[in-house]
mmCIF file of C-alpha atoms in Angstrom:
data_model
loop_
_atom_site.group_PDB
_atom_site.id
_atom_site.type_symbol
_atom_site.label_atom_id
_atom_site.label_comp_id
_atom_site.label_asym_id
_atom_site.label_seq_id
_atom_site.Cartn_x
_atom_site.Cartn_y
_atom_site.Cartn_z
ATOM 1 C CA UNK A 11 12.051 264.734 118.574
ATOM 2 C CA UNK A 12 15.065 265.843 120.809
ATOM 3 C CA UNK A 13 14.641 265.705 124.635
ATOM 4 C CA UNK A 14 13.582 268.839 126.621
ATOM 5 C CA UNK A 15 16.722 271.198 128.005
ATOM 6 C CA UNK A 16 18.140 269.751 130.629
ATOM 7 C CA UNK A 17 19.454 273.130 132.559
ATOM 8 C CA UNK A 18 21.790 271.825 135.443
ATOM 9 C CA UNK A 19 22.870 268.699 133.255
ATOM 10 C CA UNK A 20 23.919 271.467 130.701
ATOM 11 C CA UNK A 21 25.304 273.647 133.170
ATOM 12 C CA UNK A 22 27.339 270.981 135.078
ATOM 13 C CA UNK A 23 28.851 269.521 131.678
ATOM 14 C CA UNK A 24 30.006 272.813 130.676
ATOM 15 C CA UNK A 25 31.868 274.303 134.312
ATOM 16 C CA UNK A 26 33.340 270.487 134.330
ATOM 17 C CA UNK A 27 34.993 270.110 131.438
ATOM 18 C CA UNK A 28 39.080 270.340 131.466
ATOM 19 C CA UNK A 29 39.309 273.112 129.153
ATOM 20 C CA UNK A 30 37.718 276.125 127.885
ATOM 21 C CA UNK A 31 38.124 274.724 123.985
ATOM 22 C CA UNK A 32 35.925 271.514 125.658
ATOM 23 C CA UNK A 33 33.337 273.942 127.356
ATOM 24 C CA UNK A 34 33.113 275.762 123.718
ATOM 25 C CA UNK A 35 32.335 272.376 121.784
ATOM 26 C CA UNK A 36 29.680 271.629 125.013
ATOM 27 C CA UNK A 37 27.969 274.698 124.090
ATOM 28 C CA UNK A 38 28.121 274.830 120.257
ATOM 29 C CA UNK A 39 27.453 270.831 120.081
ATOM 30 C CA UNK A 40 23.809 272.372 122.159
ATOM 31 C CA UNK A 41 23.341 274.826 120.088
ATOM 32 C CA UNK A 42 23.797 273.527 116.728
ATOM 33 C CA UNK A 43 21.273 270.519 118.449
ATOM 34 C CA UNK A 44 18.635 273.325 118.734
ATOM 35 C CA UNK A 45 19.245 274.991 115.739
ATOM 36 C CA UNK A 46 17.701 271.381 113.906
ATOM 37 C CA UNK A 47 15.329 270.817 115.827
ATOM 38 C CA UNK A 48 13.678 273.859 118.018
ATOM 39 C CA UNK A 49 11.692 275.822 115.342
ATOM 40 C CA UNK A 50 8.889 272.540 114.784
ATOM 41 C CA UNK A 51 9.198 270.792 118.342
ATOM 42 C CA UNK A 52 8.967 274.414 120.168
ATOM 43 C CA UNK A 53 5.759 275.131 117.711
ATOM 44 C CA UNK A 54 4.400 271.757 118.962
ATOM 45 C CA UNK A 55 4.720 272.247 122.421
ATOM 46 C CA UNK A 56 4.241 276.015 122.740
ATOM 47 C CA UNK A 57 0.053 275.273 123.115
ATOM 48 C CA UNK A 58 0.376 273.093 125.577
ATOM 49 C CA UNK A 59 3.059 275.266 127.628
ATOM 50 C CA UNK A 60 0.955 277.924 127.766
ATOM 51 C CA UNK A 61 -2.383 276.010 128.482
ATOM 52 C CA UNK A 62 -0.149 274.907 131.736
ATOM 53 C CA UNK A 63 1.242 278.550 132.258
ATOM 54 C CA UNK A 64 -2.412 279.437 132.102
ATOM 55 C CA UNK A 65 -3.867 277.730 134.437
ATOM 56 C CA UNK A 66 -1.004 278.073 137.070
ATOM 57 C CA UNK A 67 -0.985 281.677 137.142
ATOM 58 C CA UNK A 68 -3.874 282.154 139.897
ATOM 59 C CA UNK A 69 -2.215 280.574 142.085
ATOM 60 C CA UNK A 70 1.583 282.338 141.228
ATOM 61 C CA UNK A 71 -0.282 284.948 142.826
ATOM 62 C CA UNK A 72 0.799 284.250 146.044
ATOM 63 C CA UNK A 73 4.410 285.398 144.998
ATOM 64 C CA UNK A 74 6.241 281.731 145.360
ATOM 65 C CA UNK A 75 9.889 281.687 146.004
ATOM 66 C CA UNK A 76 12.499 281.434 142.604
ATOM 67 C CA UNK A 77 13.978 278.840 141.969
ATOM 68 C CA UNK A 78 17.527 277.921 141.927
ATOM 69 C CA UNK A 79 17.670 276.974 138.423
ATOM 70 C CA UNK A 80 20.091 278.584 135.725
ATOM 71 C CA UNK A 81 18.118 281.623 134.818
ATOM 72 C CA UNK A 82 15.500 283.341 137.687
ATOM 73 C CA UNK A 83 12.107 281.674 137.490
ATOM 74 C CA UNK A 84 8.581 283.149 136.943
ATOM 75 C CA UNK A 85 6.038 281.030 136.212
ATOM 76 C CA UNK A 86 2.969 283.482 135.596
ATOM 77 C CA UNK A 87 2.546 284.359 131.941
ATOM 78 C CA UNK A 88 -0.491 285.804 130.410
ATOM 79 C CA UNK A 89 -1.677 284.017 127.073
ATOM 80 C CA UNK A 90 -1.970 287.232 125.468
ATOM 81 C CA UNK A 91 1.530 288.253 126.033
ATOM 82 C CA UNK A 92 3.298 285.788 123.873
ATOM 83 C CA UNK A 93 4.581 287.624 121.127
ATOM 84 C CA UNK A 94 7.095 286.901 117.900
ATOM 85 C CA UNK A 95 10.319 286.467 119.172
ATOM 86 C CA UNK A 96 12.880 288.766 118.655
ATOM 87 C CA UNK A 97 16.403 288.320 117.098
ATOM 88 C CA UNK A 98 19.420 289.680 119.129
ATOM 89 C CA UNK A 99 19.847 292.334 116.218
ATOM 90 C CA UNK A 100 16.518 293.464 116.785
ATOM 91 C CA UNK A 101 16.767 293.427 120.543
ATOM 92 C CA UNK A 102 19.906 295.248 120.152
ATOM 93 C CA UNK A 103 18.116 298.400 118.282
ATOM 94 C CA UNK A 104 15.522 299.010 121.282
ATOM 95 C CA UNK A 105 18.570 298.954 123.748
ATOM 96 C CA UNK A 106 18.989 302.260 123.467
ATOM 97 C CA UNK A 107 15.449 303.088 125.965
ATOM 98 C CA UNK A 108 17.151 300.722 128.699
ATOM 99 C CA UNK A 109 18.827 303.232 130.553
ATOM 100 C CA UNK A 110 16.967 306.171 129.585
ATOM 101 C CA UNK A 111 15.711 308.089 133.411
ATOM 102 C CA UNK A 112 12.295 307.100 134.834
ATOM 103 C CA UNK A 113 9.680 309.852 134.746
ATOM 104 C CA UNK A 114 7.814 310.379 137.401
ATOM 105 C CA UNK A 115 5.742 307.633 138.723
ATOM 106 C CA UNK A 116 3.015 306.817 141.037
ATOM 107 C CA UNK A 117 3.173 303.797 143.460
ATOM 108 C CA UNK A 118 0.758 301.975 141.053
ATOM 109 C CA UNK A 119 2.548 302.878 137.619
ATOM 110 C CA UNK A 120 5.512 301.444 139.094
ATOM 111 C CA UNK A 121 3.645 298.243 140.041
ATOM 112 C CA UNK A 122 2.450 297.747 136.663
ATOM 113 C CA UNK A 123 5.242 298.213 134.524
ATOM 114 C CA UNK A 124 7.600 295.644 137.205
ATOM 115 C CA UNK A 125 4.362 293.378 136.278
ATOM 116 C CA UNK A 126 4.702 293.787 132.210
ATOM 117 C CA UNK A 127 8.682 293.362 133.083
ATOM 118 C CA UNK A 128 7.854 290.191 134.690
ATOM 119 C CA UNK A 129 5.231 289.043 132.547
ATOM 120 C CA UNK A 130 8.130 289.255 129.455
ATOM 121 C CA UNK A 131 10.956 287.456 131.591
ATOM 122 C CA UNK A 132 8.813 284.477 132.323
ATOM 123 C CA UNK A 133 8.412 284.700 128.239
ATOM 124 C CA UNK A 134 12.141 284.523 128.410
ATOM 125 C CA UNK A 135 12.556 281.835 130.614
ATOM 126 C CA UNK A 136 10.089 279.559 128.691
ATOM 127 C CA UNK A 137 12.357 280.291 125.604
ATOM 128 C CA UNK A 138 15.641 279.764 127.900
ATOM 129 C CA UNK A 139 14.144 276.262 128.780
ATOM 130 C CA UNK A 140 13.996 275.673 125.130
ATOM 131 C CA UNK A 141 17.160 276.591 123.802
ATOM 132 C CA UNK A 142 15.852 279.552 121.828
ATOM 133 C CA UNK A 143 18.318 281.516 123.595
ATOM 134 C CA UNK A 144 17.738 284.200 120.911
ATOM 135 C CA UNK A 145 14.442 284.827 121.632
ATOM 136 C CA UNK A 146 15.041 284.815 125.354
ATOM 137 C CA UNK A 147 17.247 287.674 124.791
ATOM 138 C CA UNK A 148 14.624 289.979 122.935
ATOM 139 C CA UNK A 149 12.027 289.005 126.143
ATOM 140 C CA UNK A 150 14.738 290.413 128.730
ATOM 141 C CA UNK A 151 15.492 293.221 126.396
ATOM 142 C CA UNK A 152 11.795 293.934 126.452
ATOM 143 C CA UNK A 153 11.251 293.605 130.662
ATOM 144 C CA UNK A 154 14.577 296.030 130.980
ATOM 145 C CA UNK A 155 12.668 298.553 128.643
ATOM 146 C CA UNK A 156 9.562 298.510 130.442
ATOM 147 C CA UNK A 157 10.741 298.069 134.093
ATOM 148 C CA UNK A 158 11.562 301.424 136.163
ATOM 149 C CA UNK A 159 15.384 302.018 136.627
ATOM 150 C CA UNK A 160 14.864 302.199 140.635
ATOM 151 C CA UNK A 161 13.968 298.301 140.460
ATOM 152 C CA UNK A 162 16.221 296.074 141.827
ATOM 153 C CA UNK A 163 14.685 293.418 139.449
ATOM 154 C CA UNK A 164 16.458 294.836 136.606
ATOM 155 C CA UNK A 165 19.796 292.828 138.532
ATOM 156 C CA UNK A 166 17.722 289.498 137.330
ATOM 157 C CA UNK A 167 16.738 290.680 133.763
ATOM 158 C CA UNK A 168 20.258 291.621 132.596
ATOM 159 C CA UNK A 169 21.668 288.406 134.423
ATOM 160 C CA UNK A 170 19.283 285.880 132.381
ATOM 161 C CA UNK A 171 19.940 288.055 129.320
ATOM 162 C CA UNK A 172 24.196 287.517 130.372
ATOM 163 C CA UNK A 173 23.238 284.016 130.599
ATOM 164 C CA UNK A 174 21.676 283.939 127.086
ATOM 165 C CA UNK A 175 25.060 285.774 125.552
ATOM 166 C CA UNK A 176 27.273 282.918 127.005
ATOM 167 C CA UNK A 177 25.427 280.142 125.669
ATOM 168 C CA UNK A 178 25.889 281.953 121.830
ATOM 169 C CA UNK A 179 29.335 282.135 123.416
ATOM 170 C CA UNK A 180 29.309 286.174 122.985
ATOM 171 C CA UNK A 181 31.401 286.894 125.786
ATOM 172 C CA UNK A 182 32.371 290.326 125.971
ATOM 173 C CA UNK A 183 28.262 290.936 125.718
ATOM 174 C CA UNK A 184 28.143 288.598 129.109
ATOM 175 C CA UNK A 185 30.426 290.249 130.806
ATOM 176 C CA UNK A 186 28.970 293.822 129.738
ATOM 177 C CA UNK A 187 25.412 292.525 131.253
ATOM 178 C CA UNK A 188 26.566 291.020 134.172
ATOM 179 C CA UNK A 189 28.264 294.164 134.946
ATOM 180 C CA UNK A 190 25.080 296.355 134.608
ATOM 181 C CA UNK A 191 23.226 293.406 136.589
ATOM 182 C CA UNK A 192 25.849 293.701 139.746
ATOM 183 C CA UNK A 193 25.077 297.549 139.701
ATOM 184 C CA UNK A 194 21.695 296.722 141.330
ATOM 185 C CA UNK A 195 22.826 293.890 143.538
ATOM 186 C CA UNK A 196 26.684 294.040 143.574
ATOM 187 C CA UNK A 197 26.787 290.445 145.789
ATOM 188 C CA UNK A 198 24.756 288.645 142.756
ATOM 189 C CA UNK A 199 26.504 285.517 143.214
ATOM 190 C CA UNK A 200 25.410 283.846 140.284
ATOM 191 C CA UNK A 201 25.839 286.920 138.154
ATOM 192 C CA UNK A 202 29.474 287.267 139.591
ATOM 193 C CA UNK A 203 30.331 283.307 138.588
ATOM 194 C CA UNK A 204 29.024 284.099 134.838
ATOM 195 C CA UNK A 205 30.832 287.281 134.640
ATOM 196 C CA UNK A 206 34.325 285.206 135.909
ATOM 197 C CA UNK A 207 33.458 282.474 133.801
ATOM 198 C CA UNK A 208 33.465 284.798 130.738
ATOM 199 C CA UNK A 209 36.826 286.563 131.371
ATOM 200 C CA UNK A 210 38.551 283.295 131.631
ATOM 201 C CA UNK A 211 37.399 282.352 128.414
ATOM 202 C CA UNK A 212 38.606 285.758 127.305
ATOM 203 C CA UNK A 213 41.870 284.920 128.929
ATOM 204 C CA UNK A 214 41.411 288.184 130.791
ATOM 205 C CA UNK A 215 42.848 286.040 134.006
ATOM 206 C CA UNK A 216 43.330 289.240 136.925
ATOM 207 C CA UNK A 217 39.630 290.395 136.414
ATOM 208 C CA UNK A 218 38.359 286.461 136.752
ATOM 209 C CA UNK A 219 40.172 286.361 139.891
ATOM 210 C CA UNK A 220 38.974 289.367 141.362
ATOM 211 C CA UNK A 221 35.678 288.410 140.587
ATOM 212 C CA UNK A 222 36.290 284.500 142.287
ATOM 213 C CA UNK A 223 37.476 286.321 145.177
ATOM 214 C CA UNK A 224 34.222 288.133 145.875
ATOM 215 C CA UNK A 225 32.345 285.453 145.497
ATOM 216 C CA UNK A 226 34.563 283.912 148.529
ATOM 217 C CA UNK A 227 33.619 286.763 150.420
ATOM 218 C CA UNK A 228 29.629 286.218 149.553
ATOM 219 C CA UNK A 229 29.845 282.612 150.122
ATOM 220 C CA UNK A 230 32.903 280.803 151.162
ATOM 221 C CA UNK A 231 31.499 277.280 150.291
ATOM 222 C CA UNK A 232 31.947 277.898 146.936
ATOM 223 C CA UNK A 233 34.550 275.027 145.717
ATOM 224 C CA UNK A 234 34.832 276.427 142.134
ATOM 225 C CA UNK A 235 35.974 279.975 143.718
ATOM 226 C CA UNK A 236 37.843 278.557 145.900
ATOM 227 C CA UNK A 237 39.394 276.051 143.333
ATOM 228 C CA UNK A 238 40.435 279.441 140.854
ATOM 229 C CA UNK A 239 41.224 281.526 143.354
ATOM 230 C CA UNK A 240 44.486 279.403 143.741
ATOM 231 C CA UNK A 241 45.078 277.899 140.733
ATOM 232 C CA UNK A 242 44.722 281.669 138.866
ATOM 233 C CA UNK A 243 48.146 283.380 140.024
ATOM 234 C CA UNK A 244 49.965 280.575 138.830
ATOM 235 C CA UNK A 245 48.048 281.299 135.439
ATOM 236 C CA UNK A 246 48.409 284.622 135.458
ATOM 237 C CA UNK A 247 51.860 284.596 136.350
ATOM 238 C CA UNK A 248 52.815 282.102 133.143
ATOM 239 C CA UNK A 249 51.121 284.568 131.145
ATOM 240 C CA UNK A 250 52.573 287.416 132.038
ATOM 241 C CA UNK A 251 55.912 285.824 131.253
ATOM 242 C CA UNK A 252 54.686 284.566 128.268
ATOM 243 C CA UNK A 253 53.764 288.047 126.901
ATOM 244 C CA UNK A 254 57.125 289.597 128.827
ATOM 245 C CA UNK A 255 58.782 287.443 126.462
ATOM 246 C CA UNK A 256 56.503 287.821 123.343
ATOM 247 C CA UNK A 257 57.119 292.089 123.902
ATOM 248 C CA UNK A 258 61.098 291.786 124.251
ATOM 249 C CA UNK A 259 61.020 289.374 121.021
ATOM 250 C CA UNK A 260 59.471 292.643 119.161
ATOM 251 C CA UNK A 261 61.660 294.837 120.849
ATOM 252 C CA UNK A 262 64.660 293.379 119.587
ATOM 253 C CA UNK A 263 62.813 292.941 116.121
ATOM 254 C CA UNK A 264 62.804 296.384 116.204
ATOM 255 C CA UNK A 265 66.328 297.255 118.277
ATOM 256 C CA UNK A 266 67.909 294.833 114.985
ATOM 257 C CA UNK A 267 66.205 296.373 112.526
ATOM 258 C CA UNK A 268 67.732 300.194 113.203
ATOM 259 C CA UNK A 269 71.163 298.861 114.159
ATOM 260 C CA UNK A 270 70.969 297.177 111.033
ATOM 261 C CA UNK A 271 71.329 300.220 109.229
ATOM 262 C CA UNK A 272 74.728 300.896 110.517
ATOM 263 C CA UNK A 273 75.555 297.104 110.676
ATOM 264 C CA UNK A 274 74.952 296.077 113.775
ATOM 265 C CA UNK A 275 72.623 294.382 115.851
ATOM 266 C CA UNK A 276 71.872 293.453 119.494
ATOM 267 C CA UNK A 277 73.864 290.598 119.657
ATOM 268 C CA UNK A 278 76.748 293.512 119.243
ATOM 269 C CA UNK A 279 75.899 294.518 122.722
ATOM 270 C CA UNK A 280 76.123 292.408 126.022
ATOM 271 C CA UNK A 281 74.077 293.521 129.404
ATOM 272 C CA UNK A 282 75.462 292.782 132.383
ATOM 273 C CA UNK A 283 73.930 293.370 136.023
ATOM 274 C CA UNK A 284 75.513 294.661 138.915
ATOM 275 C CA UNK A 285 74.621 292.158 141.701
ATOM 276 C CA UNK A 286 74.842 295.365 144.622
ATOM 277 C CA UNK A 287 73.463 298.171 142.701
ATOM 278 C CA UNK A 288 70.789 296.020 140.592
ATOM 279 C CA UNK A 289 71.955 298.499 137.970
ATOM 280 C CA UNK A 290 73.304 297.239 134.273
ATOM 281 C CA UNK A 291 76.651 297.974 132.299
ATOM 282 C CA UNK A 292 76.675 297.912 128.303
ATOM 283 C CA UNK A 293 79.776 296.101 126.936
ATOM 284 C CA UNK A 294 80.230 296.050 123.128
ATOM 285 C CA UNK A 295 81.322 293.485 121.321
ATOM 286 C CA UNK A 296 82.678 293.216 117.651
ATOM 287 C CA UNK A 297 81.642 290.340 116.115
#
């Protein structure tokens, strides 16, 4: 039987590691871990999950404060509410009705459909803790359908959902919730980390930085946007060069292949710059 998800051990092997290959292997090495194991230990320990869920949920009542763990807490789940979970490919054909306008709502239809929205993210987060990061993605999916667009809990929904997408290492389909998720609460500090996170991995270096930067501006404590907000120019700048030189390498590809025609090639021609004007002369030269 494999030991219950550790969430900040998880988290705090993956932001530490040296590399972004390392931080892949971290995540697929946990994945491929739940994969063998989650379908019969989750079906073992799903009865007594909920028998605990059950009998805690009087007293969630009194609205208790989240906790700081990976994904946004909620610990009252109705027994009835636990349904099949969902594959991302199902989610992703109900994601249409996400963004589709409210109608118009009375002060208690709004309170009950932020209640079936929460009722399906704590169904989420019990998946989350398990691994079945699938099937926490269908549960968010289903509390974004349900909950009214003037919530500000839809911020939390399509976070935990980004937070799902980066664990199956889908990045592009973090960074597109986190996005959505900062629309509601554009200083979502944890939000803004995962989105930076995922355009580094997508060596998409200027947005990451951008992103570090406002979390400096939320919370200037933070030593990992502190730490990227210097080391990141120095980044970018190597690869802009890199691609400067990767361009004028198919430039003169090209430049080679046309003089060729006539033959000639770029070597035939030498550049030289004007050290007042910053302007450039063409010599040629017959080889």
């Amino acid at each position: 039987m494999s030991s219950p998800f550790d969430e900040s051990k998880f988290n705090e092997d993956v932001f530490s590691a040296p590399s972004f290959k390392e931080r892949e292997r971290i995540i697929e090495e946990k994945r491929k871990m739940f994969e063998e194991s989650e379908s019969e230990e989750f079906k073992r320990n799903k009865q007594k999950m909920l028998d605990k869920l059950k009998e805690t949920r009087e007293a969630s009542r009194s609205t208790p404060p989240e906790t700081e763990s990976y994904v946004e807490e909620v610990t009252e789940i109705p027994d009835d509410k636990i349904e099949k979970p969902q594959t991302p490919e199902q989610a992703k054909n109900e994601e249409e009705d996400e963004e589709s306008e409210d109608e118009i709502l009375t002060i208690d239809e709004i309170e009950s459909l932020v209640e079936q929205a929460m009722e399906h993210k704590a169904v989420g987060n019990e998946y989350y803790k398990e691994g079945l990061w699938e099937a926490a993605i269908g549960e968010y999916t289903k509390a974004l359908q349900v909950c009214p667009k003037s919530s500000n809990s839809r911020a939390v929904f399509y976070g935990n959902r980004a937070a799902c997408w980066r664990n199956l290492l889908e990045y592009e389909k973090t960074i597109e919730d986190c996005t959505k998720a900062l629309k509601y609460d554009e200083k979502y500090e944890r939000v803004l980390l995962r989105r930076a996170d995922a355009y580094e991995r997508l060596e998409k270096l200027s947005e990451a930085l951008e992103d570090y930067k406002k979390i400096l501006e939320i919370n200037p404590q933070s030593k990992l946007a502190r730490k990227s907000v210097q080391s990141l120019p120095q980044q970018i700048q190597v690869k802009q060069e890199r691609e400067k030189e990767e361009m004028m390498g198919k430039l003169k590809e090209v430049g080679n292949s046309l003089l060729g025609l006539v033959g000639l090639s770029l070597d035939n021609f030498q550049f030289n710059q004007d050290p007042n004007t910053g302007g450039y002369s063409v010599n040629f030269q017959n080889n």
